[in-house]
CSV table of C-alpha atoms in Angstrom, one decimal:
chain,number,residue,atom,x,y,z
A,28,UNK,CA,33.7,-39.3,-21.4
A,29,UNK,CA,31.9,-36.4,-20.3
A,30,UNK,CA,29.0,-37.2,-17.7
A,31,UNK,CA,25.7,-35.3,-18.5
A,32,UNK,CA,24.3,-32.9,-16.1
A,33,UNK,CA,21.4,-33.7,-13.2
A,34,UNK,CA,18.0,-32.2,-13.6
A,35,UNK,CA,18.1,-28.9,-11.9
A,36,UNK,CA,21.8,-28.2,-12.8
A,37,UNK,CA,23.8,-26.7,-16.0
A,38,UNK,CA,27.1,-26.8,-17.5
A,39,UNK,CA,28.4,-24.7,-20.2
A,40,UNK,CA,30.8,-25.8,-22.8
A,41,UNK,CA,34.0,-26.6,-21.4
A,42,UNK,CA,32.7,-27.1,-17.5
A,43,UNK,CA,34.8,-29.1,-15.3
A,44,UNK,CA,31.5,-29.4,-13.0
A,45,UNK,CA,28.0,-29.1,-13.2
A,46,UNK,CA,26.1,-25.9,-11.4
A,47,UNK,CA,22.9,-25.6,-9.7
A,48,UNK,CA,20.4,-23.5,-11.3
A,49,UNK,CA,20.2,-20.2,-9.3
A,50,UNK,CA,16.7,-19.2,-7.8
A,51,UNK,CA,14.2,-17.7,-10.3
A,52,UNK,CA,15.4,-20.3,-13.0
A,53,UNK,CA,15.2,-24.1,-13.6
A,54,UNK,CA,16.5,-27.1,-15.8
A,55,UNK,CA,13.5,-29.6,-15.9
A,56,UNK,CA,15.9,-32.0,-18.0
A,57,UNK,CA,19.1,-33.5,-17.6
A,58,UNK,CA,22.2,-32.5,-20.1
A,59,UNK,CA,21.3,-28.9,-20.1
A,60,UNK,CA,24.0,-26.3,-20.9
A,61,UNK,CA,21.9,-23.4,-19.4
A,62,UNK,CA,18.8,-22.7,-16.9
A,63,UNK,CA,15.5,-21.4,-18.2
A,64,UNK,CA,14.0,-18.3,-16.5
A,65,UNK,CA,10.7,-18.9,-14.7
A,66,UNK,CA,7.5,-17.6,-16.9
A,67,UNK,CA,6.1,-14.3,-16.0
A,68,UNK,CA,3.6,-15.4,-13.5
A,69,UNK,CA,5.5,-17.9,-11.4
A,70,UNK,CA,8.5,-17.9,-9.3
A,71,UNK,CA,11.3,-19.9,-7.4
A,72,UNK,CA,12.9,-19.1,-4.4
A,73,UNK,CA,15.2,-22.0,-4.2
A,74,UNK,CA,18.2,-23.2,-6.2
A,75,UNK,CA,18.5,-26.3,-8.2
A,76,UNK,CA,15.0,-27.1,-8.6
A,77,UNK,CA,13.1,-28.6,-11.9
A,78,UNK,CA,9.6,-26.5,-11.7
A,79,UNK,CA,9.0,-23.0,-10.8
A,80,UNK,CA,6.0,-22.1,-8.5
A,81,UNK,CA,2.9,-20.3,-9.5
A,82,UNK,CA,3.1,-16.6,-8.0
A,83,UNK,CA,0.7,-16.3,-4.5
A,84,UNK,CA,-2.2,-14.5,-4.0
A,85,UNK,CA,-1.6,-10.7,-3.3
A,86,UNK,CA,1.7,-10.9,-5.2
A,87,UNK,CA,2.8,-10.6,-9.0
A,88,UNK,CA,5.7,-12.3,-10.5
A,89,UNK,CA,7.7,-11.2,-13.7
A,90,UNK,CA,9.6,-13.3,-15.6
A,91,UNK,CA,12.7,-14.8,-13.9
A,92,UNK,CA,11.2,-14.0,-10.4
A,93,UNK,CA,13.4,-15.4,-7.6
A,94,UNK,CA,10.4,-14.3,-5.1
A,95,UNK,CA,7.0,-13.2,-5.3
A,96,UNK,CA,6.7,-9.6,-5.1
A,97,UNK,CA,3.8,-8.1,-3.2
A,98,UNK,CA,1.1,-5.7,-4.5
A,99,UNK,CA,1.5,-2.3,-3.7
A,100,UNK,CA,-0.5,-0.9,-0.9
A,101,UNK,CA,-4.3,0.4,-2.3
A,102,UNK,CA,-4.3,-2.4,-4.5
A,103,UNK,CA,-4.8,-6.4,-4.1
A,104,UNK,CA,-5.6,-9.7,-5.9
A,105,UNK,CA,-6.4,-13.4,-5.0
A,106,UNK,CA,-4.8,-14.6,-8.4
A,107,UNK,CA,-1.9,-16.6,-8.3
A,108,UNK,CA,-0.7,-15.7,-12.2
A,109,UNK,CA,-0.1,-12.0,-12.3
A,110,UNK,CA,2.9,-10.7,-13.8
A,111,UNK,CA,3.0,-7.1,-13.0
A,112,UNK,CA,2.1,-4.9,-10.1
A,113,UNK,CA,-0.3,-3.0,-12.9
A,114,UNK,CA,-2.4,-6.2,-12.7
A,115,UNK,CA,-3.2,-6.1,-9.2
A,116,UNK,CA,-6.7,-4.4,-8.5
A,117,UNK,CA,-6.9,-1.1,-6.9
A,118,UNK,CA,-9.1,-0.8,-4.2
A,119,UNK,CA,-12.5,1.4,-4.3
A,120,UNK,CA,-13.5,4.5,-2.4
A,121,UNK,CA,-14.6,3.5,1.2
A,122,UNK,CA,-12.1,0.6,1.3
A,123,UNK,CA,-8.1,-0.1,1.8
A,124,UNK,CA,-5.4,-2.6,1.2
A,125,UNK,CA,-1.8,-2.7,2.9
A,126,UNK,CA,1.0,-4.0,1.0
A,127,UNK,CA,0.2,-7.5,-0.1
A,128,UNK,CA,-3.4,-7.8,0.2
A,129,UNK,CA,-5.6,-10.4,-1.1
A,130,UNK,CA,-8.7,-8.8,-0.8
A,131,UNK,CA,-9.9,-5.0,0.0
A,132,UNK,CA,-10.9,-4.2,3.7
A,133,UNK,CA,-13.7,-1.5,4.4
A,134,UNK,CA,-13.0,1.3,6.7
A,135,UNK,CA,-14.4,1.0,10.1
A,136,UNK,CA,-16.9,3.4,11.6
A,137,UNK,CA,-14.7,6.6,12.6
A,138,UNK,CA,-12.4,6.5,9.3
A,139,UNK,CA,-13.2,7.0,5.4
A,140,UNK,CA,-11.5,6.4,2.3
A,141,UNK,CA,-12.5,9.2,0.0
A,142,UNK,CA,-10.3,8.0,-3.1
A,143,UNK,CA,-9.7,4.7,-4.8
A,144,UNK,CA,-6.4,3.1,-4.4
A,145,UNK,CA,-5.8,3.9,-0.8
A,146,UNK,CA,-3.7,1.9,1.5
A,147,UNK,CA,-5.3,3.1,4.8
A,148,UNK,CA,-8.3,4.8,5.8
A,149,UNK,CA,-8.6,8.5,7.0
A,150,UNK,CA,-9.9,9.4,10.5
A,151,UNK,CA,-12.8,11.8,10.6
A,152,UNK,CA,-11.6,15.2,11.6
A,153,UNK,CA,-12.6,16.6,15.0
A,154,UNK,CA,-16.3,18.0,14.6
A,155,UNK,CA,-17.3,15.1,12.4
A,156,UNK,CA,-18.3,11.7,12.6
A,157,UNK,CA,-19.2,8.2,10.8
A,158,UNK,CA,-21.2,5.7,12.3
A,159,UNK,CA,-21.1,3.2,9.2
A,160,UNK,CA,-18.3,1.1,7.5
A,161,UNK,CA,-17.2,1.7,4.2
A,162,UNK,CA,-17.9,5.3,4.1
A,163,UNK,CA,-16.3,8.0,1.6
A,164,UNK,CA,-17.2,11.0,3.7
A,165,UNK,CA,-17.5,11.7,7.6
A,166,UNK,CA,-20.6,13.9,8.5
A,167,UNK,CA,-21.0,16.8,10.2
A,168,UNK,CA,-21.6,16.7,14.2
A,169,UNK,CA,-25.2,18.1,14.7
A,170,UNK,CA,-26.5,20.8,16.4
A,171,UNK,CA,-26.3,19.8,20.3
A,172,UNK,CA,-24.0,17.2,20.0
A,173,UNK,CA,-19.7,17.3,19.9
A,174,UNK,CA,-17.4,14.7,18.0
A,175,UNK,CA,-13.9,14.1,18.9
A,176,UNK,CA,-11.1,13.1,16.1
A,177,UNK,CA,-12.1,9.9,14.7
A,178,UNK,CA,-15.4,9.5,16.3
A,179,UNK,CA,-17.7,6.7,15.4
A,180,UNK,CA,-20.8,8.4,17.0
A,181,UNK,CA,-21.4,12.0,18.1
A,182,UNK,CA,-21.9,12.5,21.7
A,183,UNK,CA,-24.8,15.0,23.3
A,184,UNK,CA,-23.8,18.1,25.4
A,185,UNK,CA,-24.3,17.1,28.7
A,186,UNK,CA,-27.5,17.9,30.9
A,187,UNK,CA,-27.5,21.8,31.6
A,188,UNK,CA,-25.9,22.7,28.3
A,189,UNK,CA,-26.6,23.0,24.6
A,190,UNK,CA,-24.7,23.3,21.1
A,191,UNK,CA,-26.2,26.5,19.3
A,192,UNK,CA,-23.7,25.2,16.3
A,193,UNK,CA,-22.9,22.0,14.3
A,194,UNK,CA,-19.4,20.6,14.3
A,195,UNK,CA,-18.5,21.2,18.1
A,196,UNK,CA,-15.3,19.2,19.0
A,197,UNK,CA,-15.5,18.9,22.4
A,198,UNK,CA,-18.0,19.1,25.6
A,199,UNK,CA,-16.5,22.4,26.7
A,200,UNK,CA,-17.5,23.8,23.1
A,201,UNK,CA,-21.3,23.5,24.6
A,202,UNK,CA,-22.7,26.3,26.2
A,203,UNK,CA,-24.2,26.5,29.8
A,204,UNK,CA,-28.1,26.7,29.5
A,205,UNK,CA,-29.5,30.5,29.9
A,206,UNK,CA,-30.9,31.5,33.5
A,207,UNK,CA,-34.7,30.9,33.2
A,208,UNK,CA,-34.2,27.9,30.6
A,209,UNK,CA,-33.6,24.4,30.9
A,210,UNK,CA,-31.3,22.0,28.7
A,211,UNK,CA,-32.1,18.1,29.5
A,212,UNK,CA,-31.1,17.1,26.3
A,213,UNK,CA,-29.3,18.2,22.8
A,214,UNK,CA,-31.9,20.5,21.8
A,215,UNK,CA,-32.1,24.4,22.2
A,216,UNK,CA,-33.0,25.8,25.7
A,217,UNK,CA,-36.6,25.9,26.7
A,218,UNK,CA,-38.3,28.5,29.0
A,219,UNK,CA,-39.3,27.9,32.3
A,220,UNK,CA,-43.4,27.7,32.9
A,221,UNK,CA,-44.9,30.4,35.1
A,222,UNK,CA,-44.3,29.8,38.8
A,223,UNK,CA,-40.8,27.9,38.1
A,224,UNK,CA,-37.3,29.3,37.6
A,225,UNK,CA,-34.0,27.8,36.5
A,226,UNK,CA,-30.5,29.0,37.2
A,227,UNK,CA,-27.7,29.3,34.7
A,228,UNK,CA,-26.7,25.8,33.8
A,229,UNK,CA,-29.9,24.1,34.8
A,230,UNK,CA,-30.8,20.5,33.5
A,231,UNK,CA,-34.7,21.3,34.4
A,232,UNK,CA,-36.6,23.9,36.2
A,233,UNK,CA,-37.7,24.1,39.9
A,234,UNK,CA,-40.8,25.4,41.6
A,235,UNK,CA,-40.8,29.0,43.0
A,236,UNK,CA,-40.2,28.6,46.8
A,237,UNK,CA,-43.0,29.6,49.1
A,238,UNK,CA,-43.1,33.6,49.2
A,239,UNK,CA,-41.6,33.8,45.9
A,240,UNK,CA,-43.4,33.9,42.3
A,241,UNK,CA,-43.1,34.1,38.9
A,242,UNK,CA,-45.7,35.0,36.4
A,243,UNK,CA,-44.2,35.0,33.1
A,244,UNK,CA,-42.8,32.1,30.4
A,245,UNK,CA,-38.9,32.6,29.9
A,246,UNK,CA,-38.4,33.0,26.3
Protein backbone atom coordinates (compact mmCIF):
# COMPACT_ATOMS: atom_id res chain seq x y z
CA UNK A 1 0.00 0.00 0.00
CA UNK A 2 1.31 3.47 -0.93
CA UNK A 3 1.67 5.97 1.93
CA UNK A 4 0.01 9.41 1.67
CA UNK A 5 2.37 12.36 1.93
CA UNK A 6 2.39 14.47 5.07
CA UNK A 7 1.35 18.11 5.08
CA UNK A 8 4.24 20.29 3.90
CA UNK A 9 5.49 17.51 1.61
CA UNK A 10 4.78 16.27 -1.91
CA UNK A 11 5.32 13.13 -3.97
CA UNK A 12 5.01 12.88 -7.78
CA UNK A 13 3.72 9.74 -9.44
CA UNK A 14 5.96 6.75 -8.76
CA UNK A 15 7.75 8.30 -5.77
CA UNK A 16 9.66 6.19 -3.31
CA UNK A 17 9.78 8.95 -0.67
CA UNK A 18 8.05 12.20 0.10
CA UNK A 19 9.88 15.52 -0.36
CA UNK A 20 9.60 18.73 1.62
CA UNK A 21 8.17 21.71 -0.22
CA UNK A 22 10.93 24.19 -1.05
CA UNK A 23 10.88 27.82 0.18
CA UNK A 24 8.30 29.84 -1.72
CA UNK A 25 5.90 26.89 -1.89
CA UNK A 26 3.56 25.09 0.50
CA UNK A 27 1.51 21.93 0.82
CA UNK A 28 -1.38 22.77 3.14
CA UNK A 29 -2.90 19.31 2.91
CA UNK A 30 -1.78 15.68 3.03
CA UNK A 31 -1.60 13.55 -0.13
CA UNK A 32 -0.35 16.30 -2.42
CA UNK A 33 1.48 15.48 -5.64
CA UNK A 34 2.96 18.98 -5.97
CA UNK A 35 3.47 22.02 -3.79
CA UNK A 36 1.65 25.29 -4.41
CA UNK A 37 3.54 28.54 -4.95
CA UNK A 38 2.95 31.35 -2.48
CA UNK A 39 0.49 33.90 -3.84
CA UNK A 40 1.77 37.34 -4.78
CA UNK A 41 1.96 39.50 -1.67
CA UNK A 42 3.21 36.58 0.46
CA UNK A 43 6.47 34.66 0.87
CA UNK A 44 7.98 31.68 2.61
CA UNK A 45 11.64 31.40 3.55
CA UNK A 46 11.52 27.88 5.07
CA UNK A 47 10.95 24.42 3.54
CA UNK A 48 8.19 22.03 4.46
CA UNK A 49 5.65 24.57 5.70
CA UNK A 50 1.88 24.67 5.34
CA UNK A 51 1.21 28.36 5.01
CA UNK A 52 2.92 31.39 3.43
CA UNK A 53 3.71 34.50 5.43
CA UNK A 54 2.41 38.03 4.72
CA UNK A 55 5.01 40.16 2.97
CA UNK A 56 7.00 42.45 5.27
CA UNK A 57 6.63 46.22 5.59
CA UNK A 58 9.18 47.98 3.39
CA UNK A 59 9.20 45.03 0.99
CA UNK A 60 7.29 43.40 -1.86
CA UNK A 61 6.69 39.75 -2.69
CA UNK A 62 5.99 38.41 -6.19
CA UNK A 63 4.29 35.05 -6.61
CA UNK A 64 6.43 32.16 -5.34
CA UNK A 65 8.72 34.44 -3.33
CA UNK A 66 11.17 32.68 -1.02
CA UNK A 67 12.09 36.02 0.58
CA UNK A 68 10.58 39.46 0.97
CA UNK A 69 12.33 41.83 -1.49
CA UNK A 70 13.09 45.35 -0.22
CA UNK A 71 11.52 48.42 -1.75
CA UNK A 72 14.13 50.25 -3.83
CA UNK A 73 15.85 53.32 -2.41
CA UNK A 74 13.72 56.40 -2.89
CA UNK A 75 10.53 54.44 -2.12
CA UNK A 76 8.82 53.05 0.97
CA UNK A 77 5.78 51.17 2.27
CA UNK A 78 4.17 50.09 5.52
CA UNK A 79 1.90 47.60 3.75
CA UNK A 80 2.42 43.84 4.08
CA UNK A 81 0.79 42.74 0.82
CA UNK A 82 2.76 44.41 -1.95
CA UNK A 83 3.40 42.29 -5.04
CA UNK A 84 5.95 44.40 -7.00
CA UNK A 85 8.46 47.23 -6.60
CA UNK A 86 6.09 49.51 -8.52
CA UNK A 87 3.66 49.35 -5.60
CA UNK A 88 6.18 50.93 -3.18
CA UNK A 89 5.47 54.65 -2.64
CA UNK A 90 7.99 57.15 -4.06
CA UNK A 91 9.36 59.73 -1.64
CA UNK A 92 8.22 63.32 -2.02
CA UNK A 93 10.73 66.15 -2.62
CA UNK A 94 12.36 67.14 0.66
CA UNK A 95 12.40 63.52 1.87
CA UNK A 96 14.54 60.43 1.34
CA UNK A 97 14.22 56.68 1.89
CA UNK A 98 17.04 54.10 1.95
CA UNK A 99 16.46 50.62 0.51
CA UNK A 100 13.75 48.72 2.40
CA UNK A 101 12.24 51.76 4.12
CA UNK A 102 8.85 51.65 5.79
CA UNK A 103 8.46 55.44 5.77
CA UNK A 104 10.17 58.52 4.30
CA UNK A 105 12.54 60.67 6.35
CA UNK A 106 12.75 64.45 6.11
CA UNK A 107 16.12 65.83 5.00
CA UNK A 108 18.00 67.31 7.95
CA UNK A 109 19.16 70.96 8.04
CA UNK A 110 22.12 71.46 5.75
CA UNK A 111 20.74 68.98 3.21
CA UNK A 112 17.96 68.98 0.61
CA UNK A 113 16.11 66.63 -1.72
CA UNK A 114 15.13 68.63 -4.81
CA UNK A 115 13.40 65.71 -6.53
CA UNK A 116 11.03 62.87 -5.72
CA UNK A 117 12.27 59.26 -5.31
CA UNK A 118 15.59 60.15 -3.67
CA UNK A 119 17.50 57.55 -1.66
CA UNK A 120 19.54 60.17 0.18
CA UNK A 121 19.62 63.92 0.60
CA UNK A 122 22.17 66.23 -1.02
CA UNK A 123 24.39 68.49 1.08
CA UNK A 124 24.15 72.22 0.46
CA UNK A 125 26.96 73.50 -1.77
CA UNK A 126 29.55 75.88 -0.28
CA UNK A 127 28.13 79.39 -0.18
CA UNK A 128 24.64 78.12 0.59
CA UNK A 129 22.79 76.91 3.69
CA UNK A 130 19.52 75.37 4.86
CA UNK A 131 18.31 75.83 8.43
CA UNK A 132 15.10 73.80 8.10
CA UNK A 133 14.19 70.13 7.67
CA UNK A 134 12.41 68.69 4.65
CA UNK A 135 13.67 71.35 2.25
CA UNK A 136 14.04 71.11 -1.51
CA UNK A 137 16.61 73.88 -2.14
CA UNK A 138 19.35 75.67 -0.18
CA UNK A 139 19.44 79.43 0.48
CA UNK A 140 22.30 81.59 -0.75
CA UNK A 141 24.48 82.80 2.10
CA UNK A 142 23.54 86.42 2.79
CA UNK A 143 25.64 89.56 2.59
CA UNK A 144 28.12 89.68 5.47
CA UNK A 145 28.01 85.93 6.14
CA UNK A 146 29.80 82.82 4.90
CA UNK A 147 28.66 79.19 4.54
CA UNK A 148 30.81 76.07 4.26
CA UNK A 149 29.66 72.85 2.57
CA UNK A 150 26.54 71.30 4.13
CA UNK A 151 25.91 74.40 6.25
CA UNK A 152 22.79 74.39 8.43
CA UNK A 153 23.29 78.06 9.32
CA UNK A 154 25.22 81.02 8.00
CA UNK A 155 28.13 82.39 10.02
CA UNK A 156 28.90 86.12 10.25
CA UNK A 157 32.15 87.62 9.09
CA UNK A 158 34.35 88.19 12.13
CA UNK A 159 34.49 91.64 13.82
CA UNK A 160 36.71 93.92 11.80
CA UNK A 161 35.71 92.33 8.50
CA UNK A 162 32.70 92.36 6.16
CA UNK A 163 31.29 90.54 3.16
CA UNK A 164 30.55 92.58 0.08
CA UNK A 165 28.84 89.81 -1.93
CA UNK A 166 26.45 86.95 -1.18
CA UNK A 167 27.51 83.32 -1.29
CA UNK A 168 30.85 83.55 0.54
CA UNK A 169 32.24 80.13 1.42
CA UNK A 170 34.90 80.79 4.11
CA UNK A 171 35.78 83.43 6.69
CA UNK A 172 38.89 84.18 4.61
CA UNK A 173 36.57 85.40 1.83
CA UNK A 174 35.42 88.27 4.07
CA UNK A 175 37.25 91.58 3.55
CA UNK A 176 39.11 93.60 6.20
CA UNK A 177 37.24 96.73 7.22
CA UNK A 178 38.82 99.72 5.40
CA UNK A 179 40.78 102.38 7.25
CA UNK A 180 38.57 105.07 8.80
CA UNK A 181 35.67 102.63 9.17
CA UNK A 182 34.59 100.00 11.67
CA UNK A 183 32.88 96.63 11.23
CA UNK A 184 31.29 95.17 14.36
CA UNK A 185 28.83 92.84 12.64
CA UNK A 186 27.94 91.30 9.30
CA UNK A 187 26.82 94.60 7.76
CA UNK A 188 28.70 97.07 5.59
CA UNK A 189 31.54 99.22 6.99
CA UNK A 190 30.49 102.31 8.99
CA UNK A 191 32.51 105.51 8.91
CA UNK A 192 34.06 106.81 12.12
CA UNK A 193 32.74 110.05 13.67
CA UNK A 194 34.77 113.24 13.69
CA UNK A 195 37.32 113.10 16.46
CA UNK A 196 37.88 109.37 16.06
CA UNK A 197 39.77 107.02 13.78
CA UNK A 198 40.08 103.33 12.82
CA UNK A 199 42.90 101.38 11.31
CA UNK A 200 42.48 98.67 8.66
CA UNK A 201 40.42 95.76 9.98
CA UNK A 202 39.07 97.55 13.06
CA UNK A 203 35.89 96.35 14.81
CA UNK A 204 35.41 99.82 16.38
CA UNK A 205 36.61 103.41 16.19
CA UNK A 206 39.00 104.96 18.71
CA UNK A 207 39.09 108.55 19.94
CA UNK A 208 41.94 110.65 18.64
CA UNK A 209 44.83 110.81 21.11
CA UNK A 210 45.82 114.06 22.81
CA UNK A 211 47.61 116.29 20.34
CA UNK A 212 45.76 114.80 17.32
CA UNK A 213 42.40 115.43 15.68
CA UNK A 214 40.02 114.36 12.91
CA UNK A 215 37.46 116.87 11.71
CA UNK A 216 35.65 114.88 9.03
CA UNK A 217 33.46 111.83 8.92
CA UNK A 218 34.82 108.87 6.95
CA UNK A 219 32.49 107.77 4.15
